């Protein structure tokens, strides 16, 4: 933004590089007009008269300017030359006013339509006189200057858009150059850019999306200071599952940042898309619950714009859930059992417990096959009193086949309950598996 120094002496304002000094564009001060006359005087006699006539023509032009100035007068809102005299402006209402006489400043005050959520406010200066380079300054309700802008060209209209959380603002309108006068029309309006969920700027004001899936949440970040908070409950409760977050349809000017908090307000993760306009996907493994998601503009590259948020469970776990403890072991009944398709979605928490009954003292064999590439199986076999045997498969993706003959403390018998626990050997192990148990 070009800063204009109002302290400059008036004479420096009309340097040759300034458009006001281009020939014929502006009325000249009287002494320069006189010089023109003198130039005419130095000409030849007969032609001097003509030159004089030309001078008159010039005067006619000045008269035209004078006529235009004659139409200008102080506007009906005067006096409003100080903040305490500000004219109250209703939104979306044309205020036709003038900067007149030279040096006039016009103060206005307006209240935004948004009261407790972010929106953008447009200050529009239209119908600007051709001699006027309009300059505005915006102040908060305490009179602190927030920002400003000038049209940059005489006669140009000015549109100034500012982000606002709502409130009262003072506006100062004046000529950028102290000798200029002219008319303008002021109109202030809310652009109504925020989403239907605003205000949701704090965790307490989170928009409640209910139980997942939450699809087609069309949000807008209006200011880099705005936060969009959403509350949701996972579809899974107790069962470990992936919850997938997608932010798509991101505006070119916005780099989205997503943070997740648990019901107590503790931070779970914080991710950003990496570039303005880029989509963001993140998955969380959780046994379920109530969460708070916060969407903002990424702090290191502030921007604003629209986005779409989708949150859903992936239903990745198996049909035997919840079976994460011995007491919730899935009951497979009496041997034999086969084609049990399990899934470890997350080793830290997702334990898969099953129980079955042997029918005799004949040994039984557990065969775990079709093991996922990211899963090394850790298998524990227990009887009712708690005697146990634990074994790992050789490596990720490997089958694990073991006979009760190889279990020192486990022995089958008629109508005897045996528990097995399947999990990943290490904390980042996950994947599908299949098993059968036969005598
Ligand atoms: Ca005024
Ligand atoms: Ca918003
Ligand atoms: Ca499982
Ligand atoms: Ca489980």
Coordinates of C-alpha atoms and ligand atoms in Angstrom, one line a residue:
X1 CA 0.0 0.0 0.0
X2 CA 1.3 3.4 -0.9
X3 CA 1.6 5.7 2.0
X4 CA 0.8 9.3 1.3
X5 CA 2.5 11.8 3.4
X6 CA -0.1 14.5 4.2
X7 CA 2.7 16.6 5.8
X8 CA 4.2 17.5 2.4
X9 CA 4.1 21.2 1.6
X10 CA 1.4 21.9 -0.8
X11 CA 3.8 23.2 -3.5
X12 CA 5.5 19.8 -3.7
X13 CA 2.2 18.1 -4.6
X14 CA 2.2 19.4 -8.2
X15 CA 5.5 18.2 -9.5
X16 CA 5.6 17.7 -13.2
X17 CA 5.4 13.9 -12.9
X18 CA 2.0 14.3 -11.3
X19 CA -0.9 14.0 -13.6
X20 CA -2.5 17.2 -12.2
X21 CA 0.3 19.1 -14.0
X22 CA -0.2 17.6 -17.4
X23 CA -1.3 20.3 -19.8
X24 CA -5.0 20.9 -20.0
X25 CA -6.0 18.3 -17.5
X26 CA -6.4 20.6 -14.6
X27 CA -7.4 24.1 -14.1
X28 CA -4.2 26.1 -13.6
X29 CA -3.6 28.4 -10.8
X30 CA -4.3 32.1 -11.6
X31 CA -0.7 33.1 -11.9
X32 CA 0.0 30.4 -14.5
X33 CA -3.1 31.4 -16.5
X34 CA -1.6 34.9 -16.4
X35 CA 1.6 33.6 -17.8
X36 CA -0.3 32.2 -20.7
X37 CA -1.7 35.6 -21.3
X38 CA 1.8 37.0 -21.2
X39 CA 2.9 34.5 -23.7
X40 CA 0.1 35.7 -25.8
X41 CA 1.2 39.3 -25.3
X42 CA 4.6 38.5 -26.7
X43 CA 3.2 37.3 -29.9
X44 CA 2.5 39.3 -33.1
X45 CA -0.1 42.0 -33.0
X46 CA -3.0 40.5 -34.9
X47 CA -2.2 37.0 -33.8
X48 CA -2.0 38.3 -30.3
X49 CA -5.7 38.9 -30.4
X50 CA -6.3 35.5 -31.6
X51 CA -4.0 34.2 -29.0
X52 CA -6.0 36.2 -26.6
X53 CA -9.1 34.6 -28.0
X54 CA -7.5 31.2 -27.5
X55 CA -6.8 32.3 -24.0
X56 CA -10.5 33.1 -23.7
X57 CA -11.2 29.7 -24.9
X58 CA -9.0 28.4 -22.2
X59 CA -10.9 30.6 -19.8
X60 CA -14.1 29.0 -21.1
X61 CA -12.6 25.7 -20.2
X62 CA -11.9 27.1 -16.8
X63 CA -15.4 28.4 -16.7
X64 CA -16.6 24.9 -17.3
X65 CA -14.5 23.7 -14.4
X66 CA -15.9 26.5 -12.4
X67 CA -19.4 25.5 -13.4
X68 CA -18.6 22.0 -12.2
X69 CA -17.3 23.4 -9.0
X70 CA -20.3 25.5 -8.7
X71 CA -22.4 22.3 -8.5
X72 CA -20.2 21.1 -5.7
X73 CA -21.1 22.2 -2.3
X74 CA -20.8 20.9 1.2
X75 CA -23.0 17.8 1.5
X76 CA -26.0 17.4 3.8
X77 CA -24.0 15.3 6.3
X78 CA -21.7 18.2 7.3
X79 CA -20.3 18.9 9.7
X80 CA -18.7 15.4 10.0
X81 CA -15.0 16.5 10.0
X82 CA -14.1 14.5 13.1
X83 CA -14.8 11.1 14.5
X84 CA -17.0 12.5 17.1
X85 CA -19.2 14.1 14.4
X86 CA -19.3 10.9 12.3
X87 CA -22.4 10.3 10.1
X88 CA -24.1 7.0 10.9
X89 CA -24.3 4.9 7.8
X90 CA -26.9 2.2 7.2
X91 CA -25.5 -0.8 5.3
X92 CA -26.3 -1.2 1.6
X93 CA -27.4 2.5 1.4
X94 CA -26.0 5.0 -0.9
X95 CA -24.5 8.1 0.8
X96 CA -24.0 10.9 -1.8
X97 CA -21.4 13.3 -0.4
X98 CA -18.7 15.7 -1.4
X99 CA -15.2 16.5 -0.4
X100 CA -15.8 20.2 -0.3
X101 CA -14.3 22.7 0.2
X102 CA -10.7 21.7 -0.3
X103 CA -9.3 20.0 2.8
X104 CA -12.7 18.6 3.8
X105 CA -12.7 15.2 5.5
X106 CA -15.8 13.1 6.0
X107 CA -16.2 10.8 8.9
X108 CA -18.8 7.9 9.0
X109 CA -19.6 5.2 11.5
X110 CA -21.3 1.9 10.7
X111 CA -22.2 -1.4 12.4
X112 CA -21.6 -4.6 10.6
X113 CA -24.4 -7.0 10.1
X114 CA -22.3 -9.9 11.5
X115 CA -22.1 -9.6 15.2
X116 CA -20.2 -12.6 16.5
X117 CA -18.8 -14.4 13.5
X118 CA -16.3 -13.5 10.7
X119 CA -17.4 -11.9 7.5
X120 CA -15.9 -9.6 4.9
X121 CA -17.1 -6.0 4.7
X122 CA -16.9 -4.1 1.4
X123 CA -16.6 -0.3 1.5
X124 CA -17.4 1.0 -2.0
X125 CA -16.8 4.5 -3.1
X126 CA -18.6 5.0 -6.5
X127 CA -19.4 7.9 -8.8
X128 CA -16.1 9.6 -7.9
X129 CA -15.6 13.0 -9.6
X130 CA -12.9 13.0 -12.1
X131 CA -10.7 15.3 -10.1
X132 CA -10.8 13.3 -6.9
X133 CA -8.4 10.6 -5.8
X134 CA -10.3 9.1 -2.9
X135 CA -8.6 8.0 0.2
X136 CA -10.2 6.1 3.1
X137 CA -9.0 5.0 6.5
X138 CA -10.8 2.5 8.7
X139 CA -10.8 2.8 12.5
X140 CA -12.1 0.4 15.2
X141 CA -14.7 1.5 17.7
X142 CA -12.0 2.9 19.9
X143 CA -10.6 5.1 17.1
X144 CA -7.5 2.9 16.5
X145 CA -6.6 3.1 12.8
X146 CA -6.8 -0.4 11.3
X147 CA -6.1 0.1 7.6
X148 CA -6.6 2.3 4.6
X149 CA -6.5 2.6 0.9
X150 CA -6.6 5.2 -1.9
X151 CA -8.0 4.8 -5.4
X152 CA -4.6 5.7 -6.9
X153 CA -6.1 7.5 -9.9
X154 CA -8.3 10.6 -10.0
X155 CA -11.8 9.7 -10.9
X156 CA -11.4 6.0 -10.1
X157 CA -13.9 4.3 -7.8
X158 CA -12.6 2.4 -4.8
X159 CA -13.6 -1.0 -3.4
X160 CA -12.0 -1.9 -0.1
X161 CA -12.8 -5.3 1.4
X162 CA -11.9 -6.1 5.0
X163 CA -12.2 -9.1 7.3
X164 CA -14.3 -8.4 10.4
X165 CA -15.5 -10.5 13.3
X166 CA -18.3 -8.0 13.6
X167 CA -18.6 -4.6 15.3
X168 CA -18.6 -0.9 14.9
X169 CA -16.1 0.9 12.6
X170 CA -15.3 4.5 11.8
X171 CA -14.5 5.5 8.3
X172 CA -12.7 8.6 7.1
X173 CA -13.0 9.7 3.5
X174 CA -10.9 12.5 2.0
X175 CA -9.0 13.5 -1.0
X176 CA -5.5 12.1 -1.3
X177 CA -4.4 15.5 -2.6
X178 CA -5.3 18.4 -0.4
X179 CA -6.3 20.8 -3.1
X180 CA -8.8 18.5 -4.8
X181 CA -12.6 18.5 -4.3
X182 CA -15.3 16.3 -5.7
X183 CA -18.3 14.2 -5.2
X184 CA -18.6 10.5 -4.4
X185 CA -21.1 7.9 -3.3
X186 CA -20.4 5.7 -0.4
X187 CA -22.0 2.3 0.2
X188 CA -21.0 -0.2 2.9
X189 CA -22.2 -3.8 2.9
X190 CA -21.6 -7.3 4.4
X191 CA -20.5 -9.8 1.7
X192 CA -22.1 -12.7 3.6
X193 CA -19.2 -15.0 2.8
X194 CA -19.3 -17.2 5.8
X195 CA -20.8 -20.7 6.0
X196 CA -24.1 -21.7 7.6
X197 CA -22.3 -23.0 10.6
X198 CA -20.8 -19.7 11.8
X199 CA -20.4 -18.8 14.6
X200 CA -18.4 -21.9 15.5
X201 CA -15.0 -20.3 16.4
X202 CA -14.5 -22.1 19.7
X203 CA -14.7 -25.7 20.9
X204 CA -17.7 -24.7 23.1
X205 CA -19.4 -23.3 20.0
X206 CA -18.6 -26.4 17.8
X207 CA -21.2 -27.3 15.2
X208 CA -22.5 -30.6 16.2
X209 CA -22.3 -33.0 13.2
X210 CA -23.9 -35.8 15.2
X211 CA -22.9 -39.5 14.5
X212 CA -20.6 -40.2 11.6
X213 CA -20.6 -40.2 8.6
X214 CA -20.5 -36.4 8.4
X215 CA -20.5 -35.6 4.7
X216 CA -20.8 -32.4 2.7
X217 CA -19.9 -30.0 5.4
X218 CA -19.3 -26.9 3.2
X219 CA -17.3 -24.5 5.3
X220 CA -15.6 -21.2 4.6
X221 CA -12.6 -19.7 6.4
X222 CA -13.3 -16.0 6.0
X223 CA -10.3 -14.8 8.0
X224 CA -6.9 -16.3 8.8
X225 CA -8.0 -15.6 12.4
X226 CA -11.2 -17.6 12.0
X227 CA -11.5 -21.1 13.5
X228 CA -14.2 -23.5 12.3
X229 CA -15.0 -26.1 15.1
X230 CA -17.0 -29.3 14.6
X231 CA -18.1 -31.9 17.1
X232 CA -18.9 -35.5 16.1
X233 CA -19.3 -38.9 17.5
X234 CA -17.8 -41.9 15.7
X235 CA -20.0 -44.6 14.3
X236 CA -17.9 -47.1 16.1
X237 CA -18.1 -47.2 19.8
X238 CA -15.7 -49.5 21.6
X239 CA -14.6 -51.0 18.3
X240 CA -11.3 -49.9 16.9
X241 CA -11.7 -48.4 13.5
X242 CA -10.2 -46.0 11.1
X243 CA -11.8 -42.5 11.0
X244 CA -11.0 -40.8 7.8
X245 CA -10.9 -37.0 7.4
X246 CA -11.1 -35.5 3.9
X247 CA -10.8 -31.8 3.1
X248 CA -11.5 -31.2 -0.6
X249 CA -12.7 -28.5 -2.9
X250 CA -10.2 -26.2 -1.2
X251 CA -10.2 -22.6 -2.5
X252 CA -7.0 -21.5 -4.3
X253 CA -6.3 -19.0 -1.6
X254 CA -6.6 -21.4 1.3
X255 CA -4.1 -23.9 2.8
X256 CA -6.3 -25.9 5.1
X257 CA -5.1 -27.0 8.5
X258 CA -7.0 -29.7 10.5
X259 CA -6.6 -30.4 14.2
X260 CA -8.4 -33.0 16.2
X261 CA -9.1 -32.9 20.0
X262 CA -10.7 -35.5 22.2
X263 CA -13.7 -34.9 24.5
X264 CA -11.4 -33.5 27.2
X265 CA -9.9 -31.0 24.7
X266 CA -6.5 -32.7 24.5
X267 CA -4.7 -32.4 21.1
X268 CA -4.7 -35.7 19.1
X269 CA -3.2 -34.5 15.8
X270 CA -2.6 -31.4 13.7
X271 CA -2.0 -31.6 10.0
X272 CA -2.0 -29.3 7.0
X273 CA -2.4 -29.8 3.3
X274 CA 1.0 -28.5 2.3
X275 CA -0.1 -26.0 -0.3
X276 CA -2.9 -23.6 -1.0
X277 CA -5.7 -25.2 -2.9
X278 CA -4.5 -28.7 -2.0
X279 CA -6.7 -31.4 -0.6
X280 CA -6.0 -33.0 2.8
X281 CA -6.6 -36.6 4.0
X282 CA -5.8 -38.0 7.4
X283 CA -6.9 -41.1 9.2
X284 CA -7.1 -41.9 12.8
X285 CA -7.4 -45.3 14.5
X286 CA -9.6 -45.1 17.5
X287 CA -11.9 -47.2 19.6
X288 CA -14.4 -44.4 19.1
X289 CA -15.9 -41.6 21.0
X290 CA -16.7 -37.9 20.8
X291 CA -14.2 -35.7 19.1
X292 CA -13.7 -32.0 18.1
X293 CA -12.3 -31.1 14.7
X294 CA -10.9 -27.6 14.0
X295 CA -10.4 -26.3 10.5
X296 CA -8.3 -23.2 10.1
X297 CA -6.1 -21.4 7.6
X298 CA -2.5 -22.8 8.0
X299 CA -0.7 -20.3 10.2
X300 CA 2.5 -20.0 8.1
X301 CA 0.6 -19.1 4.9
X302 CA -2.5 -17.2 5.9
X303 CA -5.4 -17.2 3.4
X304 CA -9.1 -17.6 3.2
X305 CA -11.7 -19.5 1.2
X306 CA -14.1 -22.4 0.9
X307 CA -13.5 -26.1 1.7
X308 CA -15.5 -29.2 2.0
X309 CA -15.0 -31.5 5.1
X310 CA -16.0 -35.2 5.2
X311 CA -15.5 -37.4 8.2
X312 CA -16.4 -41.1 8.2
X313 CA -15.6 -44.5 9.7
X314 CA -14.0 -46.8 7.2
X315 CA -15.5 -50.0 8.8
X316 CA -12.1 -51.6 8.5
X317 CA -12.3 -54.0 11.4
X318 CA -13.7 -57.5 11.4
X319 CA -17.2 -58.8 12.2
X320 CA -16.1 -60.3 15.5
X321 CA -15.5 -57.0 17.2
X322 CA -15.6 -55.9 19.9
X323 CA -13.3 -58.6 21.2
X324 CA -10.4 -56.7 22.7
X325 CA -10.3 -58.5 26.0
X326 CA -10.6 -62.0 27.2
X327 CA -14.0 -61.4 28.8
X328 CA -15.3 -60.2 25.4
X329 CA -13.7 -63.1 23.5
X330 CA -15.8 -64.1 20.5
X331 CA -17.3 -67.5 21.0
X332 CA -16.6 -69.8 18.1
X333 CA -18.4 -72.8 19.7
X334 CA -17.1 -76.3 19.5
X335 CA -14.2 -77.4 17.3
X336 CA -13.7 -77.6 14.4
X337 CA -13.8 -73.9 13.3
X338 CA -12.6 -72.6 10.0
X339 CA -12.5 -69.5 7.7
X340 CA -12.5 -67.0 10.5
X341 CA -11.5 -63.7 8.9
X342 CA -10.0 -61.3 11.3
X343 CA -8.4 -57.9 11.1
X344 CA -6.0 -56.1 13.3
X345 CA -6.5 -52.4 12.6
X346 CA -4.2 -51.2 15.3
X347 CA -2.0 -53.3 17.5
X348 CA -2.1 -50.9 20.4
X349 CA -5.7 -51.6 21.5
X350 CA -7.1 -53.9 18.9
X351 CA -6.5 -57.3 20.4
X352 CA -8.6 -60.1 18.8
X353 CA -9.8 -62.6 21.4
X354 CA -11.7 -65.8 20.5
X355 CA -12.7 -68.9 22.5
X356 CA -13.6 -72.4 21.5
X357 CA -14.2 -75.8 23.1
X358 CA -12.1 -78.8 22.5
X359 CA -14.0 -82.1 22.3
X360 CA -11.3 -84.6 23.4
X361 CA -7.8 -84.9 24.6
X362 CA -6.6 -85.2 21.0
X363 CA -4.2 -82.4 20.1
X364 CA -5.6 -79.4 18.2
X365 CA -3.9 -77.3 15.5
X366 CA -4.3 -73.6 15.0
X367 CA -3.5 -72.5 11.4
X368 CA -3.3 -68.7 10.8
X369 CA -2.9 -68.0 7.1
X370 CA -3.5 -65.2 4.5
X371 CA -1.6 -62.8 6.8
X372 CA -1.3 -59.2 5.6
X373 CA 2.0 -57.8 4.6
X374 CA 2.1 -55.4 7.5
X375 CA 1.3 -57.9 10.1
X376 CA 3.5 -60.3 12.1
X377 CA 1.2 -62.4 14.2
X378 CA 1.6 -62.6 17.9
X379 CA -0.6 -65.5 19.2
X380 CA -1.4 -66.4 22.8
X381 CA -3.3 -69.5 23.9
X382 CA -4.8 -69.6 27.4
X383 CA -7.0 -72.0 29.3
X384 CA -9.6 -71.0 31.8
X385 CA -7.2 -71.0 34.9
X386 CA -4.8 -68.8 32.9
X387 CA -2.1 -71.3 31.8
X388 CA -0.7 -69.9 28.6
X389 CA 1.6 -70.2 25.6
X390 CA 2.7 -67.4 23.4
X391 CA 4.3 -67.6 20.0
X392 CA 5.1 -65.3 17.1
X393 CA 5.0 -66.0 13.4
X394 CA 8.4 -65.8 11.6
X395 CA 8.0 -62.4 10.1
X396 CA 5.5 -60.1 8.5
X397 CA 3.0 -61.8 6.2
X398 CA 4.1 -65.3 7.3
X399 CA 1.6 -68.0 8.2
X400 CA 1.6 -69.4 11.8
X401 CA 0.7 -73.0 12.4
X402 CA 1.0 -74.6 15.8
X403 CA -0.2 -77.8 17.5
X404 CA -1.2 -78.1 21.1
X405 CA 1.5 -80.7 21.3
X406 CA 4.0 -77.8 21.2
X407 CA 2.3 -75.9 24.1
X408 CA 3.8 -76.9 27.4
X409 CA 1.0 -75.8 29.7
X410 CA -2.0 -76.2 27.4
X411 CA -3.8 -79.5 27.0
X412 CA -7.1 -80.3 25.3
X413 CA -9.9 -82.3 26.8
X414 CA -13.6 -83.0 26.4
X415 CA -15.6 -79.8 26.6
X416 CA -12.7 -77.6 27.6
X417 CA -12.6 -73.9 26.9
X418 CA -9.5 -72.5 25.2
X419 CA -8.9 -68.8 24.6
X420 CA -6.7 -67.4 21.9
X421 CA -5.5 -63.8 21.5
X422 CA -4.2 -62.6 18.1
X423 CA -2.4 -59.3 17.7
X424 CA 0.4 -57.6 15.9
X425 CA 3.9 -58.4 17.3
X426 CA 4.9 -54.7 17.2
X427 CA 2.9 -51.6 17.7
X428 CA 2.7 -50.5 14.0
X429 CA 1.6 -53.9 12.8
X430 CA -1.8 -54.2 11.3
X431 CA -3.6 -56.2 8.7
X432 CA -5.9 -59.1 7.8
X433 CA -5.6 -62.7 8.7
X434 CA -7.6 -66.0 8.5
X435 CA -7.5 -68.9 10.8
X436 CA -8.9 -72.4 11.5
X437 CA -8.7 -74.7 14.5
X438 CA -9.1 -78.5 14.2
X439 CA -8.4 -81.6 16.3
Ligands
LIG1 CA1 -16.8 16.7 6.1
LIG2 CA1 -16.4 -20.5 8.9
LIG3 CA1 -9.9 -57.0 15.1
LIG4 CA1 -10.4 -56.7 18.5

